[in-house]
Short mmCIF file of C-alpha atoms in Angstrom, two decimals:
data_model
loop_
_atom_site.label_atom_id
_atom_site.label_comp_id
_atom_site.label_asym_id
_atom_site.label_seq_id
_atom_site.Cartn_x
_atom_site.Cartn_y
_atom_site.Cartn_z
CA UNK A 1 -8.70 -13.09 21.62
CA UNK A 2 -10.85 -9.92 20.89
CA UNK A 3 -8.74 -8.71 17.88
CA UNK A 4 -9.21 -5.15 16.72
CA UNK A 5 -12.63 -3.65 18.47
CA UNK A 6 -14.02 -0.59 16.81
CA UNK A 7 -16.79 1.39 18.31
CA UNK A 8 -19.70 2.20 17.32
CA UNK A 9 -21.01 0.31 14.79
CA UNK A 10 -23.61 2.54 13.35
CA UNK A 11 -23.58 5.97 13.57
CA UNK A 12 -25.46 8.99 12.35
CA UNK A 13 -24.26 12.33 12.37
CA UNK A 14 -25.81 15.95 11.81
CA UNK A 15 -23.48 18.26 9.54
CA UNK A 16 -21.02 20.36 11.76
CA UNK A 17 -21.29 17.64 15.06
CA UNK A 18 -18.07 15.83 15.70
CA UNK A 19 -17.01 12.39 17.28
CA UNK A 20 -14.55 10.09 17.67
CA UNK A 21 -14.53 6.60 16.13
CA UNK A 22 -12.92 4.14 18.83
CA UNK A 23 -10.01 1.52 17.79
CA UNK A 24 -8.52 -0.85 20.09
CA UNK A 25 -6.72 -4.01 19.60
CA UNK A 26 -5.41 -6.03 22.03
CA UNK A 27 -2.23 -8.15 20.42
CA UNK A 28 0.02 -5.48 21.11
CA UNK A 29 0.79 -4.51 17.66
CA UNK A 30 2.89 -1.80 17.04
CA UNK A 31 1.15 -0.59 13.60
CA UNK A 32 -2.46 0.61 13.53
CA UNK A 33 -4.20 2.15 10.20
CA UNK A 34 -7.90 4.06 9.69
CA UNK A 35 -9.51 3.21 6.15
CA UNK A 36 -12.61 4.72 4.61
CA UNK A 37 -14.21 2.40 2.39
CA UNK A 38 -17.17 4.62 -0.08
CA UNK A 39 -19.60 2.30 -2.24
CA UNK A 40 -18.20 0.86 -4.77
CA UNK A 41 -14.52 2.25 -3.97
CA UNK A 42 -11.74 0.11 -2.42
CA UNK A 43 -10.50 1.33 1.17
CA UNK A 44 -8.55 4.44 1.14
CA UNK A 45 -5.61 5.10 4.03
CA UNK A 46 -6.80 7.92 6.32
CA UNK A 47 -4.01 8.24 8.75
CA UNK A 48 -1.64 5.46 10.38
CA UNK A 49 0.87 5.14 13.26
CA UNK A 50 4.08 2.97 13.88
CA UNK A 51 3.71 3.03 17.33
CA UNK A 52 2.42 4.47 20.10
CA UNK A 53 3.12 9.01 19.56
CA UNK A 54 4.00 8.75 15.97
CA UNK A 55 1.58 9.17 13.78
CA UNK A 56 1.52 10.00 9.93
CA UNK A 57 -0.80 10.90 6.91
CA UNK A 58 -2.22 8.50 4.80
CA UNK A 59 -4.10 9.49 1.56
CA UNK A 60 -6.95 11.09 2.19
CA UNK A 61 -6.33 12.76 5.71
CA UNK A 62 -8.45 16.13 5.68
CA UNK A 63 -11.12 16.40 7.80
CA UNK A 64 -9.24 13.69 10.36
CA UNK A 65 -7.31 13.95 13.24
CA UNK A 66 -5.76 11.16 15.22
CA UNK A 67 -3.39 10.46 18.11
CA UNK A 68 -1.97 7.13 19.97
CA UNK A 69 -0.90 7.79 23.21
CA UNK A 70 -0.97 3.98 24.02
CA UNK A 71 -0.29 1.25 21.83
CA UNK A 72 -3.86 -0.30 22.09
CA UNK A 73 -5.95 2.13 21.21
CA UNK A 74 -5.97 4.67 17.83
CA UNK A 75 -9.19 6.61 18.05
CA UNK A 76 -9.88 8.67 14.60
CA UNK A 77 -11.96 12.40 15.30
CA UNK A 78 -14.09 13.97 12.85
CA UNK A 79 -14.47 17.22 14.36
CA UNK A 80 -16.83 19.33 11.59
CA UNK A 81 -18.76 16.16 9.77
CA UNK A 82 -19.50 16.71 6.15
CA UNK A 83 -21.26 14.79 4.09
CA UNK A 84 -18.53 13.40 2.35
CA UNK A 85 -17.70 12.02 5.24
CA UNK A 86 -20.06 9.43 5.06
CA UNK A 87 -18.36 6.05 4.43
CA UNK A 88 -17.77 2.84 6.41
CA UNK A 89 -14.15 3.08 8.59
CA UNK A 90 -11.96 0.03 9.06
CA UNK A 91 -9.31 0.31 11.69
CA UNK A 92 -6.63 -2.27 11.32
CA UNK A 93 -3.60 -3.66 13.10
CA UNK A 94 -0.18 -5.81 12.53
CA UNK A 95 3.23 -6.19 14.36
CA UNK A 96 5.49 -4.60 11.97
CA UNK A 97 6.27 -3.96 8.78
CA UNK A 98 7.37 -6.99 6.18
CA UNK A 99 4.84 -8.87 4.07
CA UNK A 100 5.10 -11.34 6.83
CA UNK A 101 3.21 -9.50 9.19
CA UNK A 102 -0.67 -10.01 8.34
CA UNK A 103 -3.24 -7.50 8.86
CA UNK A 104 -6.11 -7.52 11.25
CA UNK A 105 -9.24 -5.62 11.02
CA UNK A 106 -12.00 -4.45 12.90
CA UNK A 107 -15.48 -5.22 11.91
CA UNK A 108 -16.20 -1.66 10.61
CA UNK A 109 -18.17 1.73 11.44
CA UNK A 110 -20.91 2.82 9.21
CA UNK A 111 -20.94 6.62 9.26
CA UNK A 112 -23.87 9.06 7.90
CA UNK A 113 -23.31 12.03 7.89
CA UNK A 114 -26.87 13.81 7.39
CA UNK B 1 0.25 5.86 -8.56
CA UNK B 2 -0.38 2.05 -7.68
CA UNK B 3 -3.54 1.02 -8.19
CA UNK B 4 -5.80 -1.97 -8.14
CA UNK B 5 -8.84 -2.82 -10.20
CA UNK B 6 -10.95 -5.99 -9.89
CA UNK B 7 -13.93 -7.16 -11.82
CA UNK B 8 -17.54 -5.85 -11.05
CA UNK B 9 -19.76 -7.73 -9.02
CA UNK B 10 -22.23 -9.09 -7.91
CA UNK B 11 -21.26 -12.54 -9.07
CA UNK B 12 -23.85 -14.99 -8.36
CA UNK B 13 -22.98 -19.06 -8.78
CA UNK B 14 -24.30 -22.25 -8.21
CA UNK B 15 -22.85 -24.41 -5.56
CA UNK B 16 -19.67 -26.34 -7.28
CA UNK B 17 -19.56 -23.95 -9.58
CA UNK B 18 -16.10 -22.76 -10.73
CA UNK B 19 -15.22 -19.33 -9.91
CA UNK B 20 -12.79 -16.65 -11.10
CA UNK B 21 -12.77 -12.80 -9.91
CA UNK B 22 -9.34 -10.84 -12.23
CA UNK B 23 -8.00 -8.86 -10.52
CA UNK B 24 -5.59 -6.21 -12.60
CA UNK B 25 -2.56 -4.51 -10.72
CA UNK B 26 -0.33 -1.36 -11.65
CA UNK B 27 2.49 -0.22 -9.43
CA UNK B 28 5.96 0.19 -9.56
CA UNK B 29 8.94 -1.59 -8.17
CA UNK B 30 7.96 -5.39 -6.57
CA UNK B 31 4.76 -5.09 -4.92
CA UNK B 32 3.19 -8.03 -2.55
CA UNK B 33 -0.19 -9.34 -3.67
CA UNK B 34 -3.06 -10.16 -1.20
CA UNK B 35 -6.88 -11.19 -1.26
CA UNK B 36 -8.62 -10.53 1.68
CA UNK B 37 -12.34 -11.38 2.18
CA UNK B 38 -15.29 -9.88 4.11
CA UNK B 39 -18.25 -11.62 5.67
CA UNK B 40 -21.18 -10.16 6.65
CA UNK B 41 -20.61 -8.26 9.41
CA UNK B 42 -17.02 -8.99 9.98
CA UNK B 43 -13.88 -7.13 9.42
CA UNK B 44 -12.00 -7.67 6.32
CA UNK B 45 -9.60 -11.30 6.17
CA UNK B 46 -6.12 -12.27 4.71
CA UNK B 47 -7.42 -14.96 2.42
CA UNK B 48 -4.18 -16.09 0.98
CA UNK B 49 -0.87 -13.64 -0.95
CA UNK B 50 1.98 -14.02 -3.07
CA UNK B 51 5.07 -11.80 -2.51
CA UNK B 52 6.82 -12.50 -5.94
CA UNK B 53 6.11 -13.31 -9.54
CA UNK B 54 5.25 -16.55 -10.29
CA UNK B 55 4.01 -17.31 -6.51
CA UNK B 56 1.25 -18.91 -5.97
CA UNK B 57 -0.54 -18.27 -2.87
CA UNK B 58 -3.82 -20.89 -1.54
CA UNK B 59 -5.45 -21.55 1.25
CA UNK B 60 -8.94 -23.28 1.53
CA UNK B 61 -9.62 -24.06 -1.51
CA UNK B 62 -9.10 -20.98 -3.22
CA UNK B 63 -5.98 -20.25 -5.35
CA UNK B 64 -4.22 -17.19 -6.84
CA UNK B 65 -0.68 -16.41 -8.94
CA UNK B 66 1.15 -13.77 -9.18
CA UNK B 67 1.71 -12.99 -12.74
CA UNK B 68 4.11 -10.19 -13.34
CA UNK B 69 3.89 -10.27 -17.33
CA UNK B 70 0.22 -9.88 -17.37
CA UNK B 71 0.32 -7.70 -14.12
CA UNK B 72 -3.05 -10.28 -12.86
CA UNK B 73 -3.59 -11.98 -9.54
CA UNK B 74 -6.79 -13.74 -10.45
CA UNK B 75 -8.96 -15.52 -7.38
CA UNK B 76 -10.17 -19.00 -8.03
CA UNK B 77 -11.82 -21.46 -6.73
CA UNK B 78 -12.81 -25.48 -8.41
CA UNK B 79 -15.72 -25.68 -6.54
CA UNK B 80 -17.97 -22.97 -4.62
CA UNK B 81 -20.14 -22.95 -1.66
CA UNK B 82 -22.98 -21.27 -0.03
CA UNK B 83 -20.39 -20.40 2.89
CA UNK B 84 -18.45 -18.77 0.37
CA UNK B 85 -20.52 -15.79 -0.18
CA UNK B 86 -18.58 -12.72 0.91
CA UNK B 87 -17.34 -9.52 -0.36
CA UNK B 88 -13.37 -10.31 -2.06
CA UNK B 89 -10.84 -7.33 -2.00
CA UNK B 90 -7.36 -7.77 -4.16
CA UNK B 91 -4.92 -5.46 -2.75
CA UNK B 92 -1.05 -5.07 -3.22
CA UNK B 93 1.79 -3.84 -0.99
CA UNK B 94 3.86 -0.75 -2.12
CA UNK B 95 7.32 -2.30 -1.18
CA UNK B 96 8.30 -6.14 -1.50
CA UNK B 97 8.79 -6.13 1.93
CA UNK B 98 5.33 -5.16 3.26
CA UNK B 99 5.31 -1.27 3.15
CA UNK B 100 3.54 0.77 4.83
CA UNK B 101 -0.43 0.46 4.10
CA UNK B 102 -1.99 -1.47 1.56
CA UNK B 103 -3.80 -0.32 -2.10
CA UNK B 104 -7.10 -2.25 -2.21
CA UNK B 105 -9.25 -2.71 -5.28
CA UNK B 106 -12.97 -2.10 -5.01
CA UNK B 107 -13.82 -5.18 -3.87
CA UNK B 108 -16.21 -7.97 -6.11
CA UNK B 109 -19.56 -8.96 -4.48
CA UNK B 110 -19.93 -13.22 -4.79
CA UNK B 111 -23.26 -14.75 -3.54
CA UNK B 112 -23.38 -18.72 -3.91
CA UNK B 113 -26.80 -20.04 -4.43
CA UNK B 114 -28.12 -23.79 -3.91
#
């Protein structure tokens, strides 16, 4: 059981380049999330999705886009990379809303923009 | 808005020492509270949770009690092991029913030495 898989694990981008961070889950979870973690800070919610075809902004959505065409996949797109987007990115999923539904996190993507 | 404050690390302890990691929160309403753990190279894993005042969450020898009067959820373990070395995150959910996002603290790194 793979859980939540994120690729790549590490990436270095130049300013202005674009890339997609991939996130796939095999648990048939409806809810998926993207968080970023900056050094010395807690995780901040970027975007989330409550099901295929439905996405919504979190606390820090600027500079990012998402799509949810399938239940399994929730890619995060950076169009014009900026140094402020240097961070560790975590994808998470859960079956539903409510404290009984625990979150499953991926192992993260470490992104550096230079 | 909601916020979580936890003690800064790193915390370095000898094996079998007593552990306390402090966590306090600010929230409207009645949040659920969580401790997540991140082992090196892995994603965050739920360690324990509490959904209402005076609840005690426990797992793997770790405990935390939801204290509404002091808005705290301190993590404790009576005797730590080297294998407990990890980063620990305190978090809250913005609705008693689970909400749609987690608000995290900055994380506390624990190092346990022989």
